[in-house]
Structure formats: structure tokens, C-alpha cells
Short mmCIF file of C-alpha atoms in Angstrom, two decimals:
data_model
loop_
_atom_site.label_atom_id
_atom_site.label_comp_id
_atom_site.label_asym_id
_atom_site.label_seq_id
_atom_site.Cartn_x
_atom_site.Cartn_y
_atom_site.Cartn_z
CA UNK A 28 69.38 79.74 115.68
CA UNK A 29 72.32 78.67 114.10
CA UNK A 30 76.13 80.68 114.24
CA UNK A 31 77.43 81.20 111.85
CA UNK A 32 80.38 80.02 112.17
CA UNK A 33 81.87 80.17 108.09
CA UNK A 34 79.95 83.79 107.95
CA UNK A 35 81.31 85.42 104.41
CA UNK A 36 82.19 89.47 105.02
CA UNK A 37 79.42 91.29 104.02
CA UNK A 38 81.62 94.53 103.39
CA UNK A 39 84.09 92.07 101.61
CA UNK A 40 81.41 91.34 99.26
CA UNK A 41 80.54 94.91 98.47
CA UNK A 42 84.19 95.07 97.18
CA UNK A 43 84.02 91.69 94.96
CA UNK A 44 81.03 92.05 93.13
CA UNK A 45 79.94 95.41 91.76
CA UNK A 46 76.08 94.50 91.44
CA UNK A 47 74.57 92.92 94.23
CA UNK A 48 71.33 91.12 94.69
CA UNK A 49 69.83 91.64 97.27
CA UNK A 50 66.23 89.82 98.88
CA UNK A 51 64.53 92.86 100.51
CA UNK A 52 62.76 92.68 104.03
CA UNK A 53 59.54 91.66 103.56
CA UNK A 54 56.92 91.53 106.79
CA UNK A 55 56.21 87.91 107.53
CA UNK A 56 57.23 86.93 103.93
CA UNK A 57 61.98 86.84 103.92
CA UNK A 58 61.60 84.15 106.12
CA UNK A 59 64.32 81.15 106.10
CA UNK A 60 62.40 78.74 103.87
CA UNK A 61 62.30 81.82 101.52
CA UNK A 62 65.42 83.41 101.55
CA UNK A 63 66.64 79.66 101.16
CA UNK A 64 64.97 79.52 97.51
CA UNK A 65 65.71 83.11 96.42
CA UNK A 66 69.75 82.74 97.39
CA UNK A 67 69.56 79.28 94.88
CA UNK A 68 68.78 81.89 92.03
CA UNK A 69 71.44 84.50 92.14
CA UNK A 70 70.30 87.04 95.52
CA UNK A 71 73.59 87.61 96.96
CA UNK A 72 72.08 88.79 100.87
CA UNK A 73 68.70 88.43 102.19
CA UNK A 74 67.02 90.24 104.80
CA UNK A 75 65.14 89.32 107.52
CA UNK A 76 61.36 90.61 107.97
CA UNK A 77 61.22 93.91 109.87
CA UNK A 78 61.64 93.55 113.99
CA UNK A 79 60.24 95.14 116.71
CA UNK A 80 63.27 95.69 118.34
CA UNK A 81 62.05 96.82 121.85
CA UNK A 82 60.26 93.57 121.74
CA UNK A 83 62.54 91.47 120.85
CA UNK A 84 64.98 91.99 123.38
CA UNK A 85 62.29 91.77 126.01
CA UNK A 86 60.47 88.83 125.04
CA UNK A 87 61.92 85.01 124.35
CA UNK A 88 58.62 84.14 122.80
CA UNK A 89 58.51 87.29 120.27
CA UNK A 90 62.72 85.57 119.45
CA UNK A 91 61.10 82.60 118.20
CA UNK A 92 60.23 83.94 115.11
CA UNK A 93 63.79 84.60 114.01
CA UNK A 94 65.25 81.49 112.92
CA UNK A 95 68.71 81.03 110.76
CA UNK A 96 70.84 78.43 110.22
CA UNK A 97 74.77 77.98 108.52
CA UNK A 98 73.94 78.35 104.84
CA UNK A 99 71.32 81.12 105.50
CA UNK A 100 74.28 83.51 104.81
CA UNK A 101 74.99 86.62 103.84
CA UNK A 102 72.18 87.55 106.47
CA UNK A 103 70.80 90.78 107.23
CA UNK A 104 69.15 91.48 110.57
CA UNK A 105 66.74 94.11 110.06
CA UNK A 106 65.46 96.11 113.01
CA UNK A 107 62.75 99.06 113.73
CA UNK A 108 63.11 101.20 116.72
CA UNK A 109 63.47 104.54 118.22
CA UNK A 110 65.70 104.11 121.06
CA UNK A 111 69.16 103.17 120.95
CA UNK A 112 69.42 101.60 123.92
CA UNK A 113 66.49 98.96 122.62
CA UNK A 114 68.21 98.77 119.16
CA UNK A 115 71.94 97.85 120.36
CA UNK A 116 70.55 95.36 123.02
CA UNK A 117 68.27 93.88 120.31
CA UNK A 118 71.36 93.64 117.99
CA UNK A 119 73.59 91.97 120.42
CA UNK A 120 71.44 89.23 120.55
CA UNK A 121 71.12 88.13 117.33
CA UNK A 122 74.95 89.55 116.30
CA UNK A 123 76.35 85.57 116.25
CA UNK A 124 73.93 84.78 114.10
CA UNK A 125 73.83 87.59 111.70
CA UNK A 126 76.26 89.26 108.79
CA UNK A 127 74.55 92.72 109.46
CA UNK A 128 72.01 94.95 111.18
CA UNK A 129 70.01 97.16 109.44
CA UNK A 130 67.94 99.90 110.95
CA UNK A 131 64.29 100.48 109.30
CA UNK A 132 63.90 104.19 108.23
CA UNK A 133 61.50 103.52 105.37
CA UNK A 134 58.28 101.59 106.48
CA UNK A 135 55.65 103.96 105.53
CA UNK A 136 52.88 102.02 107.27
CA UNK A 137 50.44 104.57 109.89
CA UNK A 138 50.84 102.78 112.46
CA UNK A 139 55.15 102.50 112.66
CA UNK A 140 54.92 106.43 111.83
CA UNK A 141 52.74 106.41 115.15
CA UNK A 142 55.18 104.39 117.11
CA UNK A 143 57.72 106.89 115.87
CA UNK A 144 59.70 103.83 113.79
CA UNK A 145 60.67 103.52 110.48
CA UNK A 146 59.77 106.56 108.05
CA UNK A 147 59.12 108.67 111.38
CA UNK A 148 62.64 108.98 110.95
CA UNK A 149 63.33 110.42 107.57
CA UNK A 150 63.34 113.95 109.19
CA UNK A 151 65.11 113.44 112.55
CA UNK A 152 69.23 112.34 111.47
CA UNK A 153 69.95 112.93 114.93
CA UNK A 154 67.39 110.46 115.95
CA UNK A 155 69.13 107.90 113.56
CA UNK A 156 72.65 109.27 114.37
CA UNK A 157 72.33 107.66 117.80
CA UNK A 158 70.77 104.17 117.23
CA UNK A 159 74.17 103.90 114.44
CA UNK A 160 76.25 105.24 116.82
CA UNK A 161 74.47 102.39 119.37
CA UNK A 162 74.65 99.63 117.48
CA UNK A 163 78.20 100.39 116.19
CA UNK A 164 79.32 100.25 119.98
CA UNK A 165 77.61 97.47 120.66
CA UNK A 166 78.39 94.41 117.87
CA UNK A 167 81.58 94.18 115.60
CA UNK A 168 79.26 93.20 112.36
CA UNK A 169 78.17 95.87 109.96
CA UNK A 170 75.24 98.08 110.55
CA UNK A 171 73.19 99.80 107.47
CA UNK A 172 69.85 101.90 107.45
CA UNK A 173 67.02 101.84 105.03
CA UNK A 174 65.50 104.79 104.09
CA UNK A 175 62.94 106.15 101.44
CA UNK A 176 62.78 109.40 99.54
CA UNK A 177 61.95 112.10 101.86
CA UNK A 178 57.82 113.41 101.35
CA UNK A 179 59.01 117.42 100.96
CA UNK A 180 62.78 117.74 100.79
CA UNK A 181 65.52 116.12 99.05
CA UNK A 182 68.32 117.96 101.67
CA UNK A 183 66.64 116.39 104.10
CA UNK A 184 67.01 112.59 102.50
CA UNK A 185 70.94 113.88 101.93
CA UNK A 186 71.36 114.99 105.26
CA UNK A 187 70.37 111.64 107.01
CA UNK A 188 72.54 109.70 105.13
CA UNK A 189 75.67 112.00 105.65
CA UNK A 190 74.77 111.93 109.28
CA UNK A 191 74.31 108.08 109.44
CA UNK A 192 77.75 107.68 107.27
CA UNK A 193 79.03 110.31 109.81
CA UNK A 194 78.28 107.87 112.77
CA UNK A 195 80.27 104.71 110.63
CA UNK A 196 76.84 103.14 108.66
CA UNK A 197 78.81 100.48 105.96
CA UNK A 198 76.33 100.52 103.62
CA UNK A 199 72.80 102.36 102.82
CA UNK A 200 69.51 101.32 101.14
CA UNK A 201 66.93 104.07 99.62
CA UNK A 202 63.71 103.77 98.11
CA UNK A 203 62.59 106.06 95.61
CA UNK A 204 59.56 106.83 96.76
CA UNK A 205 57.95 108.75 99.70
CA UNK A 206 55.99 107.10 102.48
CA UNK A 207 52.65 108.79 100.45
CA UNK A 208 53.65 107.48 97.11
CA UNK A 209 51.69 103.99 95.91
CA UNK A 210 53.95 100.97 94.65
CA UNK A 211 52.54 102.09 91.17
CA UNK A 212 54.10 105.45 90.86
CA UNK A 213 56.97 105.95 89.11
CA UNK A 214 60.54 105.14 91.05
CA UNK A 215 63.01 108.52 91.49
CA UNK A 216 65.95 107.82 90.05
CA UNK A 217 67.30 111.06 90.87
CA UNK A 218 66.97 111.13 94.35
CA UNK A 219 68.37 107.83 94.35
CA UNK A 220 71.64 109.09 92.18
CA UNK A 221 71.77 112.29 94.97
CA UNK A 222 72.23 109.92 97.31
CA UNK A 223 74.90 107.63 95.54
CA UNK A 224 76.87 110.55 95.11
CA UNK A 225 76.49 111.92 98.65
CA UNK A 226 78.41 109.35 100.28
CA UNK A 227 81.26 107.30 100.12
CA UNK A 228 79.56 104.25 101.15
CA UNK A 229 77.99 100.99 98.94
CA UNK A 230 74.22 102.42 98.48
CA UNK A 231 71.27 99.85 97.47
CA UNK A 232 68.32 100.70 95.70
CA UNK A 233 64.95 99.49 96.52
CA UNK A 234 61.86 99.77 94.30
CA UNK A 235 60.13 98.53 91.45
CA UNK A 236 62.70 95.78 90.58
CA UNK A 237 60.94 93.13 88.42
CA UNK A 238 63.08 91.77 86.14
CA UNK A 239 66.92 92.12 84.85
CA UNK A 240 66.16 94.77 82.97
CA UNK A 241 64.38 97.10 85.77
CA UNK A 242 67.83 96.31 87.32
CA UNK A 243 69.69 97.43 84.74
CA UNK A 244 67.85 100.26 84.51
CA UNK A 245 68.59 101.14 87.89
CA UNK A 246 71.86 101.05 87.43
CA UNK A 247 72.21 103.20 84.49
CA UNK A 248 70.38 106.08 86.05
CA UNK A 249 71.66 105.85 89.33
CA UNK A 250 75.05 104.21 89.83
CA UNK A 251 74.29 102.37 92.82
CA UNK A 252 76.36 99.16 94.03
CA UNK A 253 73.31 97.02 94.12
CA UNK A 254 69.28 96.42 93.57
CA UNK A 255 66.80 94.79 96.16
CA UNK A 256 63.79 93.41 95.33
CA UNK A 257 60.70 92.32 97.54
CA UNK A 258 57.58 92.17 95.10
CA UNK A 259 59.51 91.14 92.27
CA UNK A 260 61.10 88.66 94.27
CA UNK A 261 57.59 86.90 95.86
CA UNK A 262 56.39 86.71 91.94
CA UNK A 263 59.41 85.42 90.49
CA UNK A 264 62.03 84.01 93.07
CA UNK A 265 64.13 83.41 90.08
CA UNK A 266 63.93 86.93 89.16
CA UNK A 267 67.98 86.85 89.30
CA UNK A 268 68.47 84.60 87.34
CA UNK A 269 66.87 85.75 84.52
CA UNK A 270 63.51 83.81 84.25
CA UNK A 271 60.27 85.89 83.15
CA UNK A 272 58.29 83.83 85.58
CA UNK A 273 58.68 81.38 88.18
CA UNK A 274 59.78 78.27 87.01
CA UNK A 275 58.42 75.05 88.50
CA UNK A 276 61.62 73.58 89.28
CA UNK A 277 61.80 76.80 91.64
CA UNK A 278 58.75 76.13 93.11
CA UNK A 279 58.75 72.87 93.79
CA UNK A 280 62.30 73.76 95.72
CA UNK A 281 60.45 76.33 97.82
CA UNK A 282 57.48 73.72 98.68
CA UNK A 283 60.68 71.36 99.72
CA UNK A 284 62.43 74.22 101.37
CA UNK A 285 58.88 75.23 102.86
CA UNK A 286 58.46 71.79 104.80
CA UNK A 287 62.02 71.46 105.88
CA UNK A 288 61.93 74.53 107.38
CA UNK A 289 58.21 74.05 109.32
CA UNK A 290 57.19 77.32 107.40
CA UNK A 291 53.56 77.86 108.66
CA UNK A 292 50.77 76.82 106.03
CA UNK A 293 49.37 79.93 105.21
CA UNK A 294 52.66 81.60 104.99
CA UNK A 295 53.65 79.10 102.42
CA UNK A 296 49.97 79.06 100.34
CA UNK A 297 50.88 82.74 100.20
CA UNK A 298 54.33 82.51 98.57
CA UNK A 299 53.29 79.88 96.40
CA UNK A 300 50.14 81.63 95.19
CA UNK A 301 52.09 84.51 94.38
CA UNK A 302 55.03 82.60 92.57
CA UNK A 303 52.11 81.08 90.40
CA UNK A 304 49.64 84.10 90.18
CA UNK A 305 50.77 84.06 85.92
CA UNK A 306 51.12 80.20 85.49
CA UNK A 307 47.62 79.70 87.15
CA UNK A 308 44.55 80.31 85.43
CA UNK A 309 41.31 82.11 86.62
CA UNK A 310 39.64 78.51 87.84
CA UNK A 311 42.78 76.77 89.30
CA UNK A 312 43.49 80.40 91.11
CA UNK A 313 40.15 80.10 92.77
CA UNK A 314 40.24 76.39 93.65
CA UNK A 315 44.18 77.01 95.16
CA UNK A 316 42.75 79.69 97.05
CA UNK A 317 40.60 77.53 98.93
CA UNK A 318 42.74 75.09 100.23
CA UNK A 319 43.87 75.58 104.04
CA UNK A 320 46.22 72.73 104.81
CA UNK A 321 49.37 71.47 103.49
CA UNK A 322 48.27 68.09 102.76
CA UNK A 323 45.31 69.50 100.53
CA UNK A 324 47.97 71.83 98.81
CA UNK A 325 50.57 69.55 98.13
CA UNK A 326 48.17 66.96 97.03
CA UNK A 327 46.79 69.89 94.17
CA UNK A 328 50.32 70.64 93.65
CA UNK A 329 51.32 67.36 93.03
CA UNK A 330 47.95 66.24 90.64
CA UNK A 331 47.70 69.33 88.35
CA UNK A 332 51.91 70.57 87.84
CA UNK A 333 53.64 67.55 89.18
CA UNK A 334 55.55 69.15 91.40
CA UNK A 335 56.80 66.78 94.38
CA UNK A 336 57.57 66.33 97.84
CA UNK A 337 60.96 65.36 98.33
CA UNK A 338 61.67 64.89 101.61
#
């Protein structure tokens, strides 16, 4: 870990640019290697995968996975818990390293509802109330929460972001679906609006961002301050900068980026498969698939789309 020590204000940026681009948290995928290549094509803050934060304040060797360094910046800090006491300890840890903390209120995963994390609190604004209030005593950075439409009731999606704002939240992200909802159904835009105009606060949207012109879409029917992507992004890095697909040049920074950064190999075979999942074709896809160390991918890399190891 790296501070920070040139750190550019997040809330600063909210009032300078009026559409923000934002790299989504992304479970083992935002990592620094990532969020590296993204930030070279127009994402203006990245997040960090989701963390445990009960864990992470109790454990040095569950703190290993969170890695930043100076130019990893604007950086987002995103955290799942239920306790506030776990949350602001968690944040005070990585706080001189980080631009922001954002509390998960969206995964929609079984097992986080279980643990009584992430969507488990789209219905309980006291719940979140307290873990703001928490980490707003504890650091001096900003602190946001990420929510998702709520499953039954739209007051209830408004009333947890008027309670969060309540407790001093900077900025709020929504996605427009429910926990229940598949990636393929439609986004809400509506809900999404309701929630722009229930607060005074910058409000992201999240969902089904694959191009500039989903984002501009999002914009027109919801008025939001920015758009965050996280499939979009791990198909097209470049996504914000306009390209349809991924172009090589963008890959072969990520391989670079990748291997400066020690990103684990099947971590890496991941992101690149999915950067060149439409370049690919059915034969190469198979054969890529297949290979399980670096040298073997970089040597395929290297043979078939002459894309290089630089360091």
C-alpha cells in the first residue's frame, strides 16, 4: 500500500466534471492492474472489489489483497458489513490510502443476504444510518453507499437514501434493478430518476452500461451526475473512450499492467478472455481457454495478435 500523498478531492471532482466515469466494484476482477488500464481510457474513479469488512480489520493476511499505489487515484474503498463498529475500524485502516469508502447495500448474492450484508440492507435505513454515521466519525475522506432498486417498494429505496444523506453520505450509487432481477432485464430508469431527485447529493447509476450511448441514455432519463460500469467495462476497458470493442493496444497495456502488478494468472486469463471474447473466434477461444500459465499465454498472445511484453 501506497499513500496517497497527491490524492485529487473526490467531492471536488463531482463539482468539475458533470459526467463521471466511474469503474464499478467488481469481486476479484477492479483490482490494481485493472483499474490501472480502465483509468488510461477515460474512468474518472475506480472501485475496489467488495470487502469483508469484519475480516479485514481482523486479519493481516485477508489485508493483503488490497493493494494501491500513487497513481491508482481517485480510489474508492468499497466495504460490506453490518456493524458499524467493524465498518469504521475497517475504514480507518485503509483511509491513507483511499479517496473514499463506500458501503455495499446492493450485492444480491444468497449468501451476503445470509450474512445480513449488502442488499440485506435495502429495507433497514437505520441499519445503514449507523455504519454512515460510523464511518463519518471515524476518517475525514468521503463515505458513499451503493444500493439497488428495492424488490417491493420504491419508498423504501427513497427512504434509505434520505436517511443515509441524513447521516452526511457525499455521494450515492443505485442500480436499477432488484436483487431478483437477472443482468438481462431491463434497467429502471425511473427509480433511478426518484432517487436523483430525492437528494441533494451527486447520485451514480449502475447497470447495463455498455457503450457511450447506454450512457447517454442514462443520462437523459435519469439526470444522474455519473454512470458506472462493471460488465461493460471487463468486455471493453476502453468502453470510455468510445471504442466498440477492445482494442489491442488496450490489451496489450493490461497484459503489461497485469505483470507489473503480479496480478495472479488466472485472474489475468480471465480479464483478457473477456476483453477478447468478440475479437476471438470459436477455435482460438477454445485453445486460449486451455492455457494455465502466463508463459503459455503470453507466448499465444504474442504468436497469433502480436501483442508484447514490455517490461
Amino acid at each position: 500500500m501506497v499513500y496517497h500523498a497527491n490524492r485529487r478531492s473526490l467531492l471536488q471532482l463531482f463539482e468539475d466534471k458533470p459526467r463521471l466515469s466511474v469503474c464499478a466494484p467488481m469481486v476479484r476482477y477492479s483490482r490494481g492492474a485493472f483499474r490501472q488500464v480502465v483509468r488510461d481510457y477515460n474512468v474518472d474513479i475506480a472501485y475496489t472489489p467488495m470487502i469483508l469488512a469484519d475480516v479485514f480489520k481482523s486479519s493481516e493476511f485477508a489485508r493483503q489483497d488490497f493493494a494501491t499505489n500513487d497513481s491508482d487515484c481517485p480510489l474508492v474503498v468499497q466495504f460490506a458489513a453490518h456493524d458499524p463498529v467493524d465498518l469504521a475500524q475497517a475504514a480507518q485502516i485503509v483511509a491513507p490510502y483511499a479517496d473514499g469508502i463506500d458501503l455495499n447495500c446492493g450485492c444480491p448474492q444468497k449468501w451476503a443476504y445470509k450474512e445480513r450484508i449488502g442488499a440485506y440492507l435495502s429495507d433497514r435505513p437505520e441499519a445503514v444510518r449507523d455504519m454512515v454515521r460510523a464511518v463519518k466519525s471515524a476518517v475525514s475522506i468521503p463515505c458513499s453507499v451503493k444500493i439497488r432498486k428495492h424488490p417491493t417498494d420504491i419508498r423504501q429505496t427513497v427512504e434509505l437514501v434520505r436517511r443515509a444523506q441524513m447521516m452526511g453520505v457525499d455521494w450515492i450509487s443505485i442500480h436499477g434493478r432488484t436483487r431478483h432481477q437477472k443482468s438481462t432485464e431491463p434497467i429502471d430508469y425511473d427509480v433511478i430518476r426518484l432517487v436523483k431527485e430525492s437528494v441533494s447529493v451527486p447520485v451514480l447509476a449502475n447497470g447495463s452500461i455498455f457503450s457511450l450511448a447506454d450512457a447517454e441514455a442514462m443520462y437523459e432519463n435519469t439526470g444522474v451526475d455519473g454512470v458506472m460500469s462493471a460488465r461493460g467495462l471487463l468486455q471493453n476497458p476502453a468502453l470510455f473512450s468510445g471504442a466498440n470493442i477492445t482494442p489491442m493496444e488496450c490489451v496489450e497495456k493490461y497484459v503489461n499492467y497485469a505483470l507489473a502488478y503480479g496480478t495472479p494468472t488466472p485472474i489475468m486469463h480471465h480479464h483478457i478472455m473477456y476483453m477478447m471474447e468478440s475479437t476471438m473466434g470459436s477455435v482460438e477461444r477454445k485453445t486460449f481457454n486451455c492455457l494455465s500459465s502466463t508463459p503459455a499465454i503470453l507466448d499465444y498472445l504474442s504468436h497469433h495478435f502480436d501483442i508484447r511484453c514490455t517490461l
